[in-house]
CSV table of C-alpha atoms and ligand atoms in Angstrom, one decimal:
chain,number,residue,atom,x,y,z
A,1,MET,CA,368.6,379.1,128.0
A,2,SER,CA,368.3,382.9,127.7
A,3,GLU,CA,365.4,384.7,129.0
A,4,GLN,CA,364.3,385.5,125.4
A,5,GLU,CA,364.4,381.9,124.5
A,6,SER,CA,362.3,380.7,127.5
A,7,ALA,CA,359.6,383.5,126.8
A,8,ASP,CA,359.5,382.1,123.3
A,9,VAL,CA,358.9,378.5,124.5
A,10,VAL,CA,356.2,379.8,126.8
A,11,GLN,CA,354.5,381.7,124.0
A,12,LYS,CA,354.7,378.6,121.8
A,13,GLN,CA,353.3,376.3,124.4
A,14,GLN,CA,350.4,378.9,125.0
A,15,ARG,CA,349.8,379.0,121.3
A,16,LYS,CA,349.8,375.3,121.0
A,17,ARG,CA,347.4,375.0,123.9
A,18,ARG,CA,345.1,377.6,122.2
A,19,VAL,CA,345.3,375.7,118.9
A,20,GLN,CA,344.4,372.5,120.8
A,21,SER,CA,341.5,373.9,122.7
A,22,PHE,CA,340.3,375.5,119.4
A,23,LYS,CA,340.5,372.2,117.7
A,24,ARG,CA,338.6,370.6,120.6
A,25,LEU,CA,335.9,373.2,120.2
A,26,ILE,CA,335.5,372.3,116.5
A,27,VAL,CA,335.3,368.7,117.2
A,28,VAL,CA,332.6,369.3,119.8
A,29,PHE,CA,330.8,371.7,117.6
A,30,LEU,CA,330.9,369.0,114.7
A,31,LEU,CA,329.6,366.3,117.1
A,32,ILE,CA,326.7,368.5,118.1
A,33,ALA,CA,326.2,369.5,114.5
A,34,ILE,CA,325.9,365.8,113.6
A,35,LEU,CA,324.3,364.4,116.7
A,36,PHE,CA,321.6,367.0,117.2
A,37,PRO,CA,319.8,366.5,114.0
A,38,THR,CA,320.3,362.7,114.2
A,39,ILE,CA,318.6,362.6,117.7
A,40,LEU,CA,315.9,365.1,116.5
A,41,CYS,CA,315.2,362.8,113.6
A,42,MET,CA,314.9,359.9,115.8
A,43,ILE,CA,312.5,361.6,118.1
A,44,LEU,CA,310.4,363.0,115.2
A,45,PHE,CA,310.3,359.4,113.7
A,46,VAL,CA,309.0,357.9,116.9
A,47,LYS,CA,306.4,360.7,117.2
A,48,LEU,CA,305.4,360.3,113.5
A,49,SER,CA,304.8,356.6,113.8
A,50,ARG,CA,302.7,357.2,117.0
A,51,VAL,CA,300.7,359.8,115.1
A,52,ASP,CA,300.2,357.4,112.2
A,53,LYS,CA,299.0,354.7,114.5
A,54,GLN,CA,296.5,357.1,116.1
A,55,LEU,CA,295.4,358.2,112.7
A,56,GLU,CA,294.9,354.6,111.5
A,57,ALA,CA,292.8,354.0,114.7
A,58,LEU,CA,290.8,357.1,114.2
A,59,ARG,CA,290.3,356.4,110.5
A,60,ALA,CA,289.1,352.8,111.4
A,61,GLN,CA,286.9,354.1,114.0
A,62,GLN,CA,285.5,356.8,111.6
A,63,THR,CA,284.8,354.2,109.0
A,64,GLU,CA,283.2,351.9,111.3
A,65,THR,CA,280.9,354.8,112.5
A,66,ASP,CA,280.1,355.8,108.9
A,67,VAL,CA,279.3,352.2,107.9
A,68,THR,CA,277.4,351.6,111.1
A,69,GLN,CA,275.2,354.5,110.2
A,70,GLU,CA,275.1,353.5,106.6
A,71,GLY,CA,274.4,349.9,107.7
A,72,PHE,CA,271.5,351.2,109.7
A,73,ALA,CA,270.2,353.2,106.8
A,74,ALA,CA,270.7,350.1,104.6
A,75,ALA,CA,268.5,348.3,106.9
A,76,VAL,CA,265.8,350.9,106.6
A,77,LEU,CA,266.2,351.0,102.9
A,78,SER,CA,266.2,347.2,102.5
A,79,GLU,CA,262.4,347.5,103.6
A,80,LYS,CA,261.8,348.4,99.9
A,81,ASP,CA,263.3,345.2,98.8
A,82,VAL,CA,261.5,343.1,101.3
A,83,GLY,CA,258.9,342.2,98.7
A,84,GLN,CA,261.4,340.4,96.7
A,85,HIS,CA,262.9,338.5,99.6
A,86,ALA,CA,259.7,338.0,101.3
A,87,ALA,CA,260.6,334.8,103.2
A,88,ASP,CA,264.2,335.8,103.5
A,89,VAL,CA,266.0,337.1,106.6
A,90,THR,CA,265.7,340.8,105.7
A,91,VAL,CA,262.2,340.8,107.5
A,92,ASP,CA,264.0,341.5,110.6
A,93,MET,CA,265.9,344.4,109.1
A,94,ILE,CA,262.7,346.6,109.4
A,95,PRO,CA,263.5,348.8,112.4
A,96,THR,CA,260.1,350.2,112.8
A,97,GLU,CA,256.8,350.8,111.0
A,98,GLY,CA,256.5,354.1,112.5
A,99,ASN,CA,259.2,355.5,110.0
A,100,LEU,CA,257.5,354.3,107.0
A,101,PRO,CA,254.8,355.8,104.8
A,102,GLU,CA,251.4,354.3,105.7
A,103,ASN,CA,251.1,351.8,102.8
A,104,GLU,CA,254.5,350.5,103.2
A,105,ALA,CA,254.0,350.1,106.9
A,106,ALA,CA,250.8,348.1,106.1
A,107,ASP,CA,253.0,345.8,103.8
A,108,ALA,CA,255.6,345.5,106.4
A,109,HIS,CA,253.0,344.4,109.0
A,110,ALA,CA,251.5,342.0,106.6
A,111,LEU,CA,254.8,340.6,105.8
A,112,ARG,CA,255.8,340.1,109.3
A,113,ALA,CA,252.5,338.4,110.1
A,114,ASP,CA,252.9,336.1,107.2
A,115,THR,CA,256.6,335.0,107.9
A,116,VAL,CA,256.9,335.1,111.7
A,117,SER,CA,254.4,333.4,114.0
A,118,ALA,CA,256.2,333.3,117.3
A,119,ASN,CA,256.0,336.6,119.3
A,120,THR,CA,259.1,336.0,121.3
A,121,ILE,CA,261.9,338.5,120.6
A,122,LYS,CA,265.2,337.0,120.4
A,123,VAL,CA,267.9,339.3,121.3
A,124,TYR,CA,271.5,338.7,120.5
A,125,LEU,CA,274.0,341.1,122.3
A,126,THR,CA,277.2,341.2,120.3
A,127,PHE,CA,280.5,342.9,121.2
A,128,ASP,CA,283.0,343.9,118.5
A,129,ASP,CA,286.7,344.8,118.6
A,130,GLY,CA,287.9,343.0,121.9
A,131,PRO,CA,289.2,341.6,123.8
A,132,SER,CA,290.3,344.7,125.6
A,133,GLY,CA,290.6,346.2,129.2
A,134,ASN,CA,286.7,346.3,129.3
A,135,THR,CA,286.0,342.7,128.3
A,136,GLY,CA,286.5,341.4,131.8
A,137,ALA,CA,284.0,343.7,133.3
A,138,ILE,CA,281.5,342.8,130.5
A,139,LEU,CA,282.0,339.1,131.2
A,140,ASP,CA,281.4,339.7,134.8
A,141,ILE,CA,278.2,341.6,134.2
A,142,LEU,CA,276.9,338.8,131.8
A,143,LYS,CA,277.8,336.2,134.4
A,144,GLU,CA,276.0,338.1,137.1
A,145,TYR,CA,272.9,338.4,135.1
A,146,GLN,CA,273.3,334.9,133.7
A,147,VAL,CA,273.2,336.1,130.0
A,148,LYS,CA,275.2,334.6,127.1
A,149,ALA,CA,276.3,336.9,124.4
A,150,THR,CA,278.6,336.8,121.3
A,151,PHE,CA,282.0,338.4,121.0
A,152,PHE,CA,283.4,339.1,117.7
A,153,VAL,CA,287.1,339.3,118.6
A,154,THR,CA,290.2,340.7,116.9
A,155,GLY,CA,293.9,339.4,117.2
A,156,LYS,CA,295.4,340.5,120.5
A,157,SER,CA,298.8,339.7,122.2
A,158,GLU,CA,299.4,336.8,124.6
A,159,GLU,CA,298.3,338.8,127.7
A,160,TYR,CA,294.7,338.7,126.4
A,161,THR,CA,294.6,334.9,126.3
A,162,PRO,CA,292.7,334.5,129.5
A,163,LEU,CA,289.9,336.7,128.1
A,164,TYR,CA,289.5,334.8,124.9
A,165,GLN,CA,289.4,331.7,127.1
A,166,ARG,CA,286.8,333.2,129.5
A,167,ILE,CA,284.5,334.0,126.6
A,168,VAL,CA,284.5,330.4,125.6
A,169,GLU,CA,284.6,328.8,129.1
A,170,GLU,CA,281.7,331.0,130.2
A,171,GLY,CA,279.4,329.8,127.4
A,172,HIS,CA,279.5,332.7,125.1
A,173,THR,CA,279.9,332.5,121.3
A,174,ILE,CA,283.3,333.5,120.0
A,175,GLY,CA,283.1,334.9,116.5
A,176,MET,CA,285.7,336.5,114.2
A,177,HIS,CA,286.1,340.1,113.4
A,178,SER,CA,289.4,340.1,111.5
A,179,TYR,CA,292.8,339.8,113.0
A,180,SER,CA,294.1,343.2,112.2
A,181,HIS,CA,290.9,345.2,112.0
A,182,LYS,CA,292.9,347.4,109.4
A,183,TYR,CA,290.5,348.0,106.7
A,184,ARG,CA,293.3,348.9,104.2
A,185,GLU,CA,294.9,345.5,104.7
A,186,ILE,CA,291.9,343.2,105.0
A,187,TYR,CA,290.0,344.7,102.2
A,188,GLN,CA,293.0,344.9,99.9
A,189,SER,CA,292.4,341.6,98.1
A,190,VAL,CA,290.8,338.3,98.7
A,191,ASP,CA,294.1,336.8,99.4
A,192,SER,CA,294.7,339.4,102.2
A,193,PHE,CA,291.2,338.9,103.5
A,194,ARG,CA,291.7,335.2,103.6
A,195,GLU,CA,295.2,335.4,105.3
A,196,ASP,CA,293.8,337.7,108.0
A,197,LEU,CA,290.8,335.3,108.6
A,198,TYR,CA,292.9,332.2,109.0
A,199,ARG,CA,295.5,334.0,111.2
A,200,LEU,CA,292.5,334.9,113.7
A,201,GLN,CA,290.9,331.4,113.3
A,202,ASP,CA,294.2,329.8,114.2
A,203,LEU,CA,294.8,332.2,117.2
A,204,ILE,CA,291.3,331.3,118.5
A,205,TYR,CA,291.9,327.7,118.0
A,206,GLU,CA,295.4,327.8,119.7
A,207,ARG,CA,294.2,329.6,122.7
A,208,CYS,CA,290.6,328.1,123.3
A,209,GLY,CA,290.7,324.9,121.3
A,210,VAL,CA,287.6,326.0,119.3
A,211,VAL,CA,287.3,326.6,115.6
A,212,SER,CA,285.1,329.7,115.1
A,213,THR,CA,282.8,329.6,112.1
A,214,ILE,CA,281.0,333.0,112.5
A,215,TYR,CA,282.3,336.2,111.3
A,216,ARG,CA,281.5,340.0,111.4
A,217,PHE,CA,283.0,342.0,108.7
A,218,PRO,CA,284.8,345.0,110.1
A,219,GLY,CA,282.4,347.8,109.0
A,220,GLY,CA,279.6,345.2,108.2
A,221,SER,CA,279.0,343.5,104.9
A,222,SER,CA,277.6,346.7,103.5
A,223,ASN,CA,280.7,348.7,104.0
A,224,THR,CA,281.9,351.0,101.3
A,225,VAL,CA,285.7,350.9,101.9
A,226,SER,CA,286.5,347.5,100.6
A,227,LYS,CA,288.6,347.5,97.5
A,228,VAL,CA,287.4,343.9,96.8
A,229,ASP,CA,283.8,343.3,95.8
A,230,MET,CA,282.1,342.2,98.9
A,231,GLN,CA,280.3,339.5,96.8
A,232,GLU,CA,283.8,337.8,96.3
A,233,LEU,CA,284.4,337.8,100.2
A,234,ILE,CA,280.9,336.5,100.9
A,235,ALA,CA,281.4,333.7,98.4
A,236,PHE,CA,284.7,333.0,100.1
A,237,LEU,CA,283.0,332.7,103.4
A,238,ASN,CA,280.3,330.5,102.0
A,239,ASP,CA,282.9,328.2,100.4
A,240,GLU,CA,284.5,328.0,104.0
A,241,ASP,CA,281.2,327.4,105.7
A,242,ILE,CA,281.5,330.4,107.8
A,243,SER,CA,278.3,332.4,108.5
A,244,TYR,CA,278.6,336.3,108.8
A,245,TYR,CA,276.3,338.4,110.9
A,246,ASP,CA,275.8,342.1,110.7
A,247,TRP,CA,273.2,343.8,113.0
A,248,ASN,CA,269.9,345.4,112.9
A,249,VAL,CA,270.1,347.3,116.2
A,250,SER,CA,273.1,349.5,117.0
A,251,SER,CA,273.9,350.9,120.3
A,252,LEU,CA,275.8,353.6,118.3
A,253,ASP,CA,278.6,353.3,120.8
A,254,ALA,CA,281.2,353.6,118.0
A,255,SER,CA,280.1,356.9,116.8
A,256,GLY,CA,282.7,359.7,117.1
A,257,ARG,CA,281.9,361.1,120.5
A,258,SER,CA,281.5,359.0,123.5
A,259,GLN,CA,277.9,358.0,123.8
A,260,SER,CA,276.2,358.6,127.1
A,261,VAL,CA,275.0,355.7,129.3
A,262,SER,CA,271.4,356.7,128.8
A,263,ASP,CA,271.7,357.1,124.9
A,264,ILE,CA,273.3,353.6,124.6
A,265,VAL,CA,270.5,352.1,126.8
A,266,GLU,CA,267.9,353.8,124.8
A,267,ASN,CA,269.4,353.0,121.5
A,268,VAL,CA,269.5,349.3,122.3
A,269,THR,CA,266.2,348.8,124.0
A,270,GLY,CA,264.0,351.7,122.7
A,271,ASN,CA,262.9,350.0,119.6
A,272,ILE,CA,263.4,346.3,120.4
A,273,ARG,CA,259.8,345.4,120.3
A,274,SER,CA,259.9,345.9,116.5
A,275,PHE,CA,261.9,342.9,116.0
A,276,HIS,CA,261.6,339.1,116.2
A,277,THR,CA,265.3,338.7,115.9
A,278,ALA,CA,267.4,341.6,117.1
A,279,ILE,CA,271.2,341.5,116.7
A,280,VAL,CA,272.6,344.3,118.8
A,281,LEU,CA,275.9,346.0,117.8
A,282,MET,CA,278.0,347.1,120.6
A,283,HIS,CA,281.8,347.4,121.2
A,284,ASP,CA,284.1,346.1,123.9
A,285,ALA,CA,287.1,348.3,122.8
A,286,ASN,CA,289.3,350.0,125.4
A,287,ASP,CA,287.5,353.4,125.2
A,288,LYS,CA,284.0,352.1,125.4
A,289,THR,CA,283.5,352.6,129.0
A,290,THR,CA,280.0,353.9,128.8
A,291,THR,CA,279.1,350.6,127.0
A,292,VAL,CA,280.1,348.7,130.1
A,293,GLU,CA,278.2,351.0,132.3
A,294,ALA,CA,275.0,350.9,130.2
A,295,LEU,CA,275.1,347.0,130.1
A,296,PRO,CA,273.5,346.1,133.4
A,297,MET,CA,270.6,348.6,132.6
A,298,ILE,CA,270.2,347.2,129.1
A,299,ILE,CA,270.0,343.7,130.4
A,300,GLU,CA,267.6,344.7,133.3
A,301,ARG,CA,265.2,346.3,130.9
A,302,LEU,CA,265.3,343.5,128.4
A,303,GLN,CA,264.8,340.8,131.1
A,304,ALA,CA,261.9,342.9,132.5
A,305,MET,CA,260.1,342.3,129.1
A,306,ASP,CA,258.4,338.9,129.4
A,307,ASN,CA,258.7,337.9,125.8
A,308,VAL,CA,262.4,338.7,125.3
A,309,GLU,CA,265.0,336.0,125.2
A,310,LEU,CA,268.7,337.0,125.4
A,311,LEU,CA,270.8,334.4,123.4
A,312,PRO,CA,274.2,333.8,122.0
A,313,ILE,CA,274.5,333.5,118.2
A,314,THR,CA,274.6,329.8,117.0
A,315,GLU,CA,274.4,328.1,113.6
A,316,ASN,CA,270.5,328.2,114.0
A,317,THR,CA,270.3,331.9,114.5
A,318,VAL,CA,268.4,333.9,111.8
A,319,LYS,CA,271.0,335.6,109.7
A,320,ILE,CA,270.9,339.4,109.7
A,321,GLN,CA,272.9,340.4,106.8
A,322,HIS,CA,273.1,343.9,105.1
A,323,THR,CA,274.4,342.3,101.9
A,324,THR,CA,273.8,338.8,100.7
A,325,LEU,CA,275.2,336.7,97.8
A,326,GLU,CA,273.7,337.8,94.5
A,327,LYS,CA,272.9,334.5,92.5
B,401,LIG,ZN1,285.1,346.7,114.5
């Protein structure tokens, strides 16, 4: 091979190598061009679904807060209807006479004197949205003070089974508060409401061996978010022999910002003497740590009042309902 020929061969090989590395570069570039957006999409998708979940949770919390406040307002307003439902349960929806115009206060007083003779105050502590990481601590406190309460539970995974069981075994009442607690799903139709309720009732039966027959509507029976007429849902519960309970005392622990321990104690105990039956709304969700901290003080204050009885809700408990069935 002449010198010229071997120089040509070397040149060809070099060109070939250059072309090959250029090709490789293109392949790598293409791979990056395809992979990068794909990975980015996946990351964004995960983030989006997380944000979506948080939004749903916040929306639920917001609605609960709104309706909690509305519920309380409804309780105050229902004072005007009390005349019509004189012997009805609404008598205990009257939070305080101090808030009412003089003549109405006098009416309320007369009404109470007419319809309630015992001067014992029956207080029912209720906890919604659990079980959660806070439920164990709440159960411990209740046990320490020998108080029975009511837990309106939601559907949680297997790891919470011991908490459902503790609620029942330690003598508290287990009530239903919807499986999903997703307003959009539960209140979509009577069918979706029924399906959600049965799912939770089955879960409680499977894990605790009891059939729960009491219910608290997410957002209360006076909620304004349901797409279904609440009358239809109330009629359904009646058909199923399930009693629902709202509340007439709110700890306001579900309001947007975290409530201070002293505010929760005051919200629950401050006005308790105005009632004969006080159903107290509290939450044992994961973020309600101040509720747990407030609980011992709430119980101590209530137990210090000699005419207060702390009880779990039973079928004989006076029904406190923001909305009742129109006949
Ligand atoms: Zn709730």
